[in-house]
PDB file of C-alpha atoms in Angstrom:
ATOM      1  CA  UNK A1261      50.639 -42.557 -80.902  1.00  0.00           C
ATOM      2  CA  UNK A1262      51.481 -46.364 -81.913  1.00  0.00           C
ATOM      3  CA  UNK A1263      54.901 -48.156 -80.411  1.00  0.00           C
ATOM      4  CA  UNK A1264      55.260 -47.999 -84.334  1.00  0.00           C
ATOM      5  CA  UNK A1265      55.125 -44.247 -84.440  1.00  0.00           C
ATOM      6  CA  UNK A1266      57.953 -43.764 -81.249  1.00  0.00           C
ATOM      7  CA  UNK A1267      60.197 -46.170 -83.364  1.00  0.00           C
ATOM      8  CA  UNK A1268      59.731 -43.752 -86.877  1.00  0.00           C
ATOM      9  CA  UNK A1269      60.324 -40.149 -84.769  1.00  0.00           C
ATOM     10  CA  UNK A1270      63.212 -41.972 -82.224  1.00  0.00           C
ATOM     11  CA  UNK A1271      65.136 -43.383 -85.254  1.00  0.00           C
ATOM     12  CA  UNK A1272      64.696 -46.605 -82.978  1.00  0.00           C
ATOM     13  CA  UNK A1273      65.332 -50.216 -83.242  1.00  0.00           C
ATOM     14  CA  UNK A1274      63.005 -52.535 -82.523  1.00  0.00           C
ATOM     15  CA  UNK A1275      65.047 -55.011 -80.124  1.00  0.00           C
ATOM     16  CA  UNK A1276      61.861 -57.428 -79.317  1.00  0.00           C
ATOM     17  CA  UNK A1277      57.958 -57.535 -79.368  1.00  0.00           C
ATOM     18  CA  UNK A1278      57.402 -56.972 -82.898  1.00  0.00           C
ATOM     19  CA  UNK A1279      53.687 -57.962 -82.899  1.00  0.00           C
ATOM     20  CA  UNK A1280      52.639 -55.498 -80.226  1.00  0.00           C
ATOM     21  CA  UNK A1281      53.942 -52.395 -82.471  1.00  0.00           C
ATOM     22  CA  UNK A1282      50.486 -51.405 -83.230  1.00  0.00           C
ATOM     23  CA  UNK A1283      49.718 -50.798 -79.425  1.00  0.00           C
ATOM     24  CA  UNK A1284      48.585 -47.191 -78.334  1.00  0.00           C
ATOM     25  CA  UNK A1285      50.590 -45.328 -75.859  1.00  0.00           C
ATOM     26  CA  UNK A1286      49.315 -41.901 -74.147  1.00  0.00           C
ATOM     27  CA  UNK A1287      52.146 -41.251 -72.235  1.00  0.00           C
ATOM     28  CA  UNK A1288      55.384 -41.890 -70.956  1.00  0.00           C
ATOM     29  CA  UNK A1289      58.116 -41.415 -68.390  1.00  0.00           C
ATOM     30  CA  UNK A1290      61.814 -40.304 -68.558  1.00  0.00           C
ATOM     31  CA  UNK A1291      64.067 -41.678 -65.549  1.00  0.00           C
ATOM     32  CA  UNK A1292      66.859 -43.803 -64.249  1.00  0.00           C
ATOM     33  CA  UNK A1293      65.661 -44.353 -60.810  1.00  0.00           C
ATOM     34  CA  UNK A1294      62.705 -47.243 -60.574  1.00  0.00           C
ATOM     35  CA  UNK A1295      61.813 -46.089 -57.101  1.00  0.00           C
ATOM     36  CA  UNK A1296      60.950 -42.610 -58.776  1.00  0.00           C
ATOM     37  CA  UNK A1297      59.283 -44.826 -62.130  1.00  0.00           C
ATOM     38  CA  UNK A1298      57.156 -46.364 -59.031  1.00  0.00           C
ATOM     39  CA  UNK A1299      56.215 -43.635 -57.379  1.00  0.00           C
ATOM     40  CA  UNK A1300      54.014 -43.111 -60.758  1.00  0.00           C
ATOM     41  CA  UNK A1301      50.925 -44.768 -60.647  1.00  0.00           C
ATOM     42  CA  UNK A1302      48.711 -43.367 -63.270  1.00  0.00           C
ATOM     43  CA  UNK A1303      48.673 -44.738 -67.379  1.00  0.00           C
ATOM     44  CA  UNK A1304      52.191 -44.815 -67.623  1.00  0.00           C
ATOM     45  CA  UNK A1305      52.546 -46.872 -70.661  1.00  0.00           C
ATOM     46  CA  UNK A1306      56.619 -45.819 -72.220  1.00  0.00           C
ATOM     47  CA  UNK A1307      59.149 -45.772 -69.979  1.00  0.00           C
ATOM     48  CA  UNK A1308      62.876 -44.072 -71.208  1.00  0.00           C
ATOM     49  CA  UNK A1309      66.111 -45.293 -69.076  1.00  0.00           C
ATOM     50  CA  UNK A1310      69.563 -45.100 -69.745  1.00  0.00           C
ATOM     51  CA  UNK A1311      69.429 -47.719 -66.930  1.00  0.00           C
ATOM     52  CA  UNK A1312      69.844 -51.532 -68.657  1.00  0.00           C
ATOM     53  CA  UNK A1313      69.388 -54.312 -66.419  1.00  0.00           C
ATOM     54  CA  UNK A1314      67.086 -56.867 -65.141  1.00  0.00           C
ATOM     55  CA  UNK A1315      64.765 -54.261 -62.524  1.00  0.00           C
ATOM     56  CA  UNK A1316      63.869 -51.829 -65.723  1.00  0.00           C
ATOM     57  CA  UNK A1317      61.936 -55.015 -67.027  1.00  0.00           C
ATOM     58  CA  UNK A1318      60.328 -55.371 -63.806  1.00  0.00           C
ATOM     59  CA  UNK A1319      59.349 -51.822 -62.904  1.00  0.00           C
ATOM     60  CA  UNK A1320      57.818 -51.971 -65.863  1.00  0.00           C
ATOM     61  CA  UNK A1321      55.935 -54.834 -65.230  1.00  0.00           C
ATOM     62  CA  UNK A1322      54.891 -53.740 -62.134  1.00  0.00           C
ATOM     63  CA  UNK A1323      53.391 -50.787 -63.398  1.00  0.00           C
ATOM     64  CA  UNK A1324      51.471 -52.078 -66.796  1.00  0.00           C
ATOM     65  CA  UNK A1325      54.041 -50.429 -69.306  1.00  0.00           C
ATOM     66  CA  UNK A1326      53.953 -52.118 -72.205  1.00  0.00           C
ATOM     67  CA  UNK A1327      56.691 -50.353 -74.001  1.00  0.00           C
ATOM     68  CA  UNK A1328      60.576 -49.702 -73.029  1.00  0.00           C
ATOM     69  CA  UNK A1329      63.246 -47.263 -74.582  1.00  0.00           C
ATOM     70  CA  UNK A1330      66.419 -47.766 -73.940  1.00  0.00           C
ATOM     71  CA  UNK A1331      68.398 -44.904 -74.631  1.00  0.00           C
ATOM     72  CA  UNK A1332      72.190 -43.749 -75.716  1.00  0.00           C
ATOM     73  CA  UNK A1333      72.342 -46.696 -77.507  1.00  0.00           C
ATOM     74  CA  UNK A1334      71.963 -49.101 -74.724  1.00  0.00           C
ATOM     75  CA  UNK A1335      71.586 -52.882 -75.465  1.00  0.00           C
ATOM     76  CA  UNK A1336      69.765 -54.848 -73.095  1.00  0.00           C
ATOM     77  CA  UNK A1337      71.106 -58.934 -72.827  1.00  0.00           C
ATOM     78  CA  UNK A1338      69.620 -62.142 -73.288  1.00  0.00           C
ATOM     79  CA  UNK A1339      67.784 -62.529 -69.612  1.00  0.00           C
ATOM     80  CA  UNK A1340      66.364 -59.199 -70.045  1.00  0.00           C
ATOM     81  CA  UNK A1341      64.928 -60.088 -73.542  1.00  0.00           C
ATOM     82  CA  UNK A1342      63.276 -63.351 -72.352  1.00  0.00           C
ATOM     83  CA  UNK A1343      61.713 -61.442 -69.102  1.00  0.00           C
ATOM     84  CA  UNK A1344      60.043 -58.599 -71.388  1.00  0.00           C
ATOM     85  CA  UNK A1345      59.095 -61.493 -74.015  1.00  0.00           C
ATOM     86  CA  UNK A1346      57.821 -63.715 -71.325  1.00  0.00           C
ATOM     87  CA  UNK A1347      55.601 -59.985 -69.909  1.00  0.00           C
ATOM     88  CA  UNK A1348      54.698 -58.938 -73.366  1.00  0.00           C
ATOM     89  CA  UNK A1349      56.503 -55.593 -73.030  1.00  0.00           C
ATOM     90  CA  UNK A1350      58.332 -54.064 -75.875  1.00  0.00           C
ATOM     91  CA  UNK A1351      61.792 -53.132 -75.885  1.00  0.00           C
ATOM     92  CA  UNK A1352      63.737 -50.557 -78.240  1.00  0.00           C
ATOM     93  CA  UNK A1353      66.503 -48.912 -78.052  1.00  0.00           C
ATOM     94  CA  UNK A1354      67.757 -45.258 -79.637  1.00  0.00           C
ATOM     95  CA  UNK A1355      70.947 -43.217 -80.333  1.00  0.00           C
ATOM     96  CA  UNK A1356      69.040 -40.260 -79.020  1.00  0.00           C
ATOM     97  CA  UNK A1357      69.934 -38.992 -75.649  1.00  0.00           C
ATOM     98  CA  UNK A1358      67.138 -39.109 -72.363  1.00  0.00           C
ATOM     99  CA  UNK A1359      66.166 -35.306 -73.116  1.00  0.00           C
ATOM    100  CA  UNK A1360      66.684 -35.457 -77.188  1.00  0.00           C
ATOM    101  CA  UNK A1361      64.299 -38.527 -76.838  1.00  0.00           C
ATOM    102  CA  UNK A1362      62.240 -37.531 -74.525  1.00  0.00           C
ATOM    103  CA  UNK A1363      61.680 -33.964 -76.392  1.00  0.00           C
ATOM    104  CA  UNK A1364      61.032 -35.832 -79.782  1.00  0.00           C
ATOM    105  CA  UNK A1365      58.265 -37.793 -78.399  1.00  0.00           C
ATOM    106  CA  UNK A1366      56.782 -34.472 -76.478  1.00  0.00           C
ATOM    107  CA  UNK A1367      57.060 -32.871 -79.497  1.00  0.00           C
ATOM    108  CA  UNK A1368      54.771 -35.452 -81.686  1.00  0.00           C
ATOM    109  CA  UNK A1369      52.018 -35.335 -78.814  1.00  0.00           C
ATOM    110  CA  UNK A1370      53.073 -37.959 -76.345  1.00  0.00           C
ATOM    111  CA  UNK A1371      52.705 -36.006 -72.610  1.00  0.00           C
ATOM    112  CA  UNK A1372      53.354 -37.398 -68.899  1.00  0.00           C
ATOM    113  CA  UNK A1373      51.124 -39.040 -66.919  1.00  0.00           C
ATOM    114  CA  UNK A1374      48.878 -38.170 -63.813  1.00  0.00           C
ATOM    115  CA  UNK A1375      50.936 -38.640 -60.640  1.00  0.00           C
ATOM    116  CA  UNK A1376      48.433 -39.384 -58.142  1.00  0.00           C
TER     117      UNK A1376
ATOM    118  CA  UNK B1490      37.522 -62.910 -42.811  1.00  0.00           C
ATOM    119  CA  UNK B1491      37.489 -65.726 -44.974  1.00  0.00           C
ATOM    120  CA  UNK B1492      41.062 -66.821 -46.669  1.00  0.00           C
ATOM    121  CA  UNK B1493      41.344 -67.294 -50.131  1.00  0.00           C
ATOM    122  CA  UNK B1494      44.484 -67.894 -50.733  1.00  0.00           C
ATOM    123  CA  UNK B1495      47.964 -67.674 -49.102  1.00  0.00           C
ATOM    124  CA  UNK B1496      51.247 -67.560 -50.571  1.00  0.00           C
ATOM    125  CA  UNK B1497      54.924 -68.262 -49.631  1.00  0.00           C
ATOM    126  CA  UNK B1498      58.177 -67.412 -51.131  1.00  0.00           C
ATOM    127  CA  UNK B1499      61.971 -67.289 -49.973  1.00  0.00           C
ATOM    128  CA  UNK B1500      63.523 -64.428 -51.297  1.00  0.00           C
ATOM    129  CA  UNK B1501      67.197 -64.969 -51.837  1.00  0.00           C
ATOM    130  CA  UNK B1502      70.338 -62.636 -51.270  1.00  0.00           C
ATOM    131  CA  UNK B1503      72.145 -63.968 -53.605  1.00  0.00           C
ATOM    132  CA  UNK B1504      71.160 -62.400 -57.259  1.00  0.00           C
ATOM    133  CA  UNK B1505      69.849 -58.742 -57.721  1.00  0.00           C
ATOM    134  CA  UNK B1506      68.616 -59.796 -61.206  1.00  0.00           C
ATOM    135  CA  UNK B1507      66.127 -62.303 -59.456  1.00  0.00           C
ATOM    136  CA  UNK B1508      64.824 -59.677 -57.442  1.00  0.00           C
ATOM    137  CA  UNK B1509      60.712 -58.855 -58.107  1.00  0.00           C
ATOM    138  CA  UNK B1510      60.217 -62.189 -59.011  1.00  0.00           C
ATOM    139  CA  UNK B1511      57.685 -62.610 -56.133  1.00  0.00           C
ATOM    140  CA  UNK B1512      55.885 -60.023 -56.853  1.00  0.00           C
ATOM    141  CA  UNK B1513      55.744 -60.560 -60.087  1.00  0.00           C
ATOM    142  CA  UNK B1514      54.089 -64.096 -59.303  1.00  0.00           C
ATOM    143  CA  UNK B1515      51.794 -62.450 -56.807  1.00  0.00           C
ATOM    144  CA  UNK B1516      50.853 -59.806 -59.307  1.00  0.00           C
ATOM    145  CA  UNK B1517      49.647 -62.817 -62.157  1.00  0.00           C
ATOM    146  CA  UNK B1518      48.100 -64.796 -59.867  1.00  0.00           C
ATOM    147  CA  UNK B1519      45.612 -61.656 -58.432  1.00  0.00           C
ATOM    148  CA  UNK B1520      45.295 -60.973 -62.433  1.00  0.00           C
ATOM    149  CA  UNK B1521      43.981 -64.453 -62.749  1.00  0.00           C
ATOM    150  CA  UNK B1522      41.952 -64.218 -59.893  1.00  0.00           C
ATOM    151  CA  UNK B1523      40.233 -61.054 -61.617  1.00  0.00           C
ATOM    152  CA  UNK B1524      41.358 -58.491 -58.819  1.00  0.00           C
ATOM    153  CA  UNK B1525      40.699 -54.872 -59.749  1.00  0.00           C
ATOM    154  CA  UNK B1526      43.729 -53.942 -61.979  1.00  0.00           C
ATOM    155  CA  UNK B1527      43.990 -50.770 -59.566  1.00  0.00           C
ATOM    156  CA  UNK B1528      44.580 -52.840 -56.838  1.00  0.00           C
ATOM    157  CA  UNK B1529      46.850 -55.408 -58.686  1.00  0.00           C
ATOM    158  CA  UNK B1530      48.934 -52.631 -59.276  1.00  0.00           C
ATOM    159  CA  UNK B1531      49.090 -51.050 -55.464  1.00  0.00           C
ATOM    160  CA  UNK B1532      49.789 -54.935 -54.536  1.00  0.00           C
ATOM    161  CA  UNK B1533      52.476 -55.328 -56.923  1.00  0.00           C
ATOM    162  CA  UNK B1534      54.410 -51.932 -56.866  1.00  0.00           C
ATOM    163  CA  UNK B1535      54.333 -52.077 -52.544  1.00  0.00           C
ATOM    164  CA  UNK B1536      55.389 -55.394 -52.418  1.00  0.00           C
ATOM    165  CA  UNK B1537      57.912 -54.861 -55.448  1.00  0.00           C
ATOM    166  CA  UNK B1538      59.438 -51.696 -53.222  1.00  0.00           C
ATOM    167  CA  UNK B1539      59.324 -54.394 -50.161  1.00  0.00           C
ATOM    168  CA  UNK B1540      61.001 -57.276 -51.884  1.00  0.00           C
ATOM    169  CA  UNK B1541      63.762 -55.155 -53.428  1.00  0.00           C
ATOM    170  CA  UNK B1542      64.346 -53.616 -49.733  1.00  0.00           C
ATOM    171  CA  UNK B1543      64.912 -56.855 -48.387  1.00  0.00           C
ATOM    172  CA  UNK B1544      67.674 -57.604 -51.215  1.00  0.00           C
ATOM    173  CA  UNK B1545      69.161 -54.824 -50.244  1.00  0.00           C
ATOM    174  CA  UNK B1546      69.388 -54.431 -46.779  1.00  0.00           C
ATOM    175  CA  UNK B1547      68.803 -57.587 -45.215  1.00  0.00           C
ATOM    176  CA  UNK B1548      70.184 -60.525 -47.519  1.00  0.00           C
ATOM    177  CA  UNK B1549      67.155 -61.726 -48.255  1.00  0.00           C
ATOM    178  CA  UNK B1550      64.107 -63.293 -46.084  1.00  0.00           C
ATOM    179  CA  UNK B1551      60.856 -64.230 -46.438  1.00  0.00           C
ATOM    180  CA  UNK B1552      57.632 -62.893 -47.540  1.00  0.00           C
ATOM    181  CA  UNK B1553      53.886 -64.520 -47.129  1.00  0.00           C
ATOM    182  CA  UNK B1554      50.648 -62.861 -48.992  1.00  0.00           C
ATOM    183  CA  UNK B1555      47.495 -63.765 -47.564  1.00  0.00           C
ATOM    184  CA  UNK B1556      44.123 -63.024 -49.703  1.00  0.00           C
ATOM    185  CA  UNK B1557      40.924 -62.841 -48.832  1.00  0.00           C
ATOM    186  CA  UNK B1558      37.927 -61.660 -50.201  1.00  0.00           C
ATOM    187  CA  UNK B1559      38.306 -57.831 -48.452  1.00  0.00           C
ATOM    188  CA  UNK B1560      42.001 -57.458 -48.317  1.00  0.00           C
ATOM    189  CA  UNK B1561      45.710 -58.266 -49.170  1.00  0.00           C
ATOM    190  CA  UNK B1562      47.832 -58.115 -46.735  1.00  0.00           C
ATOM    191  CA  UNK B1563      51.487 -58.959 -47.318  1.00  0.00           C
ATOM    192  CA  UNK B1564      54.231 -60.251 -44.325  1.00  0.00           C
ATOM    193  CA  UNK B1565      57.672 -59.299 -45.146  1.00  0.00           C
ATOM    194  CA  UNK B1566      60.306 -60.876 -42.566  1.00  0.00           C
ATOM    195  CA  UNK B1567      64.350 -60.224 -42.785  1.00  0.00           C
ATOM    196  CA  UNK B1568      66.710 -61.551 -40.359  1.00  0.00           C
ATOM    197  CA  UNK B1569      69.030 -57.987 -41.457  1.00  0.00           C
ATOM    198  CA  UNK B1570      70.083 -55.560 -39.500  1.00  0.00           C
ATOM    199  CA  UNK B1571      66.818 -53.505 -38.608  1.00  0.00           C
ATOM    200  CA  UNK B1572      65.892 -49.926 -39.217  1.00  0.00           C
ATOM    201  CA  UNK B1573      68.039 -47.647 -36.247  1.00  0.00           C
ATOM    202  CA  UNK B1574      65.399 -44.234 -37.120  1.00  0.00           C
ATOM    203  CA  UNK B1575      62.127 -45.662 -39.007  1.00  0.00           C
ATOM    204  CA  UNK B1576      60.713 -41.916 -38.907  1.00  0.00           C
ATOM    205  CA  UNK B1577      64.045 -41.026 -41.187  1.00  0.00           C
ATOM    206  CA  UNK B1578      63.661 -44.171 -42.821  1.00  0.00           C
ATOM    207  CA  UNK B1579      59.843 -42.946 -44.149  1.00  0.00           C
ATOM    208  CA  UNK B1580      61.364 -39.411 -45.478  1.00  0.00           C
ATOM    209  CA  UNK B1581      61.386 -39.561 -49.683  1.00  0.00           C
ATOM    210  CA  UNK B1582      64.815 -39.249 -50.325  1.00  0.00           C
ATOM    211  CA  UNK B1583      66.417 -40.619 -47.448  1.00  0.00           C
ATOM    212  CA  UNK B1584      68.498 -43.774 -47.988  1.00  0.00           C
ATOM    213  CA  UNK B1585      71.338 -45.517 -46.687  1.00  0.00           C
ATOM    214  CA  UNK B1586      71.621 -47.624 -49.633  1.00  0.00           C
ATOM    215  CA  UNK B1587      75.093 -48.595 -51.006  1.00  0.00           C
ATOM    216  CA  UNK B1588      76.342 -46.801 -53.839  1.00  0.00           C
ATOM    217  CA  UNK B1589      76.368 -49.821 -56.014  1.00  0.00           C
ATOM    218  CA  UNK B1590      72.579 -50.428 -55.431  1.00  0.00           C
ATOM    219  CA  UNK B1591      72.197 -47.018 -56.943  1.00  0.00           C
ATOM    220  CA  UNK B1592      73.907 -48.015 -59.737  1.00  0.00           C
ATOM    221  CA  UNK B1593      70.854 -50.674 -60.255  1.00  0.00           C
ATOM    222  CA  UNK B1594      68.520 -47.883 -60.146  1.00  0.00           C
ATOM    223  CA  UNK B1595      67.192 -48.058 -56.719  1.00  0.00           C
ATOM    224  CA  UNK B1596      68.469 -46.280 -52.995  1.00  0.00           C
ATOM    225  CA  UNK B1597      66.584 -43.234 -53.992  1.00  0.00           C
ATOM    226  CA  UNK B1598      64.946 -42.752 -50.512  1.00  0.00           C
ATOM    227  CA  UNK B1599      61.595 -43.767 -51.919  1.00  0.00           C
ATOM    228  CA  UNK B1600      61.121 -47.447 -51.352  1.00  0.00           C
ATOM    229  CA  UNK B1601      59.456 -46.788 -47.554  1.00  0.00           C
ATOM    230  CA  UNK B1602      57.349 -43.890 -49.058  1.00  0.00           C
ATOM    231  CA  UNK B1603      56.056 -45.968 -51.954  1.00  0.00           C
ATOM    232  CA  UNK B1604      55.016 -48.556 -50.122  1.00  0.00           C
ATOM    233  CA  UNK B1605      53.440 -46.542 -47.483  1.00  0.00           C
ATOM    234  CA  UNK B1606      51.400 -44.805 -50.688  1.00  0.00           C
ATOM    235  CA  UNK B1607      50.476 -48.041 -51.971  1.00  0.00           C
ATOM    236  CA  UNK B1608      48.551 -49.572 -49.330  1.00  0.00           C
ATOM    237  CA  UNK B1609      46.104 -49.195 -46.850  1.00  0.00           C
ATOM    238  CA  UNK B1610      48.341 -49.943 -43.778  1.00  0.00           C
ATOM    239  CA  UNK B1611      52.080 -50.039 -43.572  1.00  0.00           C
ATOM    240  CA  UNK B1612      53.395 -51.421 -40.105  1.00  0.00           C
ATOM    241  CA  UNK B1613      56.950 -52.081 -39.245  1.00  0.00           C
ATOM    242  CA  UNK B1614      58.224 -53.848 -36.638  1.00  0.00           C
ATOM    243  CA  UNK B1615      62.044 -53.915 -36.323  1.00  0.00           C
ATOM    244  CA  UNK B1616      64.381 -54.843 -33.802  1.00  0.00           C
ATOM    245  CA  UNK B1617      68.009 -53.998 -33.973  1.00  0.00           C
ATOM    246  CA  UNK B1618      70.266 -57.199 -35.154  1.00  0.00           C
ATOM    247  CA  UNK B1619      67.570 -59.085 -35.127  1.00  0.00           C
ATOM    248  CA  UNK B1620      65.483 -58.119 -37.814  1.00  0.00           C
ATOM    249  CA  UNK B1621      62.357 -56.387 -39.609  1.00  0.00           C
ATOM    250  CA  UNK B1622      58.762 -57.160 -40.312  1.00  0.00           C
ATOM    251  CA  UNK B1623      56.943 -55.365 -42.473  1.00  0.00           C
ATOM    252  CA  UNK B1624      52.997 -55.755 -42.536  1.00  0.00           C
ATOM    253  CA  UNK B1625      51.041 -53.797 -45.404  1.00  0.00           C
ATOM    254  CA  UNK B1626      47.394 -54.157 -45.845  1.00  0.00           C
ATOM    255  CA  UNK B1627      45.884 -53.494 -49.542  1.00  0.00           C
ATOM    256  CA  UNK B1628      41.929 -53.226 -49.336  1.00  0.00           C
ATOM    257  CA  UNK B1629      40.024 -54.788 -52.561  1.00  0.00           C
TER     258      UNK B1629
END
């Protein structure tokens, strides 16, 4: 699955990191807590949050995701957009809700990582 | 052991949001140095846990990396208020985080774990009111 393909079956917007949208993802991983995102180490390259703020953009960065969904409609500001620009990280951001989105993406193939 | 390279940085109190941005520098600068991605990542993620700790609990303090060509080891010092029960302190899931840090995302009782997981030796040092140091070793 492309970043391309999560925006099509998430009904998402594309919020910044338009050229990377043909970028393969093989799995992802749902969660509001970043100490739980962290205790992931293993080809985690989507995470989902309902979570918005500065440490989602650096969990992510930490652990080589190169994609971010925000759900519930969240909107991430202006620091947040430079700091995934500056890391080459996609963000989007969906209606959905964590399990709708997280079930749509399961759905069309995308699994969880290894947790090792 | 020869040193390659050692690095300094003040970590402040004062904003959350700047929070990681030590690691984050420690993580590009092993990138450019072409460190195993693997071990970029245990680097980054332990010290990440560490930095985010000392925002937390101890207003800040300082942290110094020192490469070489076998290992990473990373010194995390705080001037806070030092860990009362460090065996609780290592349980997943135990936290005495303030609510409003949870809010943020963190103060899930896994920061200690995590970085315990991450590298090859995790010692802590910690003296009531005076303060904590945390020493963890990541082999290349």
């Amino acid at each position: 699955m492309t970043i391309s393909d999560i925006v099509t079956v998430l009904d998402a917007t594309l919020v910044s990191g338009q050229e990377f949208m043909a970028r393969e993802v093989h799995s992802a991983c749902g969660a509001d807590m970043m100490s739980d995102v962290l205790a992931f180490v293993k080809d985690q390259s989507v995470l989902l949050t309902g979570l918005c703020n500065a440490q989602v953009i650096r969990t992510a960065e930490m652990m080589d995701m190169i994609c971010i969904v925000f759900v519930r409609g969240k909107n991430p500001d202006k620091t947040m957009i430079e700091l995934a620009n500056a890391r080459r990280i996609v963000l989007l951001t969906t209606e959905h809700r964590m399990f709708t989105a997280c079930g749509l993406l399961y759905e069309h193939g995308l699994r969880g990582g290894a947790v090792t | 052991m020869s040193e390659v390279l050692r690095l300094q940085y003040h970590i402040s109190n004062s904003d959350f949001t700047r929070a990681g941005e030590a690691s984050s520098d420690v993580k590009r600068k092993l990138k450019q140095m072409g460190v195993d991605p693997k071990v970029v990542r245990r680097v980054a993620i332990a010290m990440y846990e560490g930095e985010i700790n000392m925002v937390i609990h101890a207003e800040g303090g300082q942290i110094e990396v020192i490469i070489n060509k076998s290992e990473i080891k990373m010194i995390l010092s705080d001037n806070g208020p030092g860990i009362p029960d460090i065996d609780k302190a290592m349980e997943e899931g135990y936290s005495t985080a303030p609510d409003n840090i949870r809010t943020l995302g963190f103060g899930a009782g896994m920061g200690l774990p995590n970085m315990k997981k991450y590298s090859d030796s995790l010692k802590i040092d910690t003296k009531i009111g005076v303060g904590t140091k945390v020493t963890m070793v990541v082999k290349m």
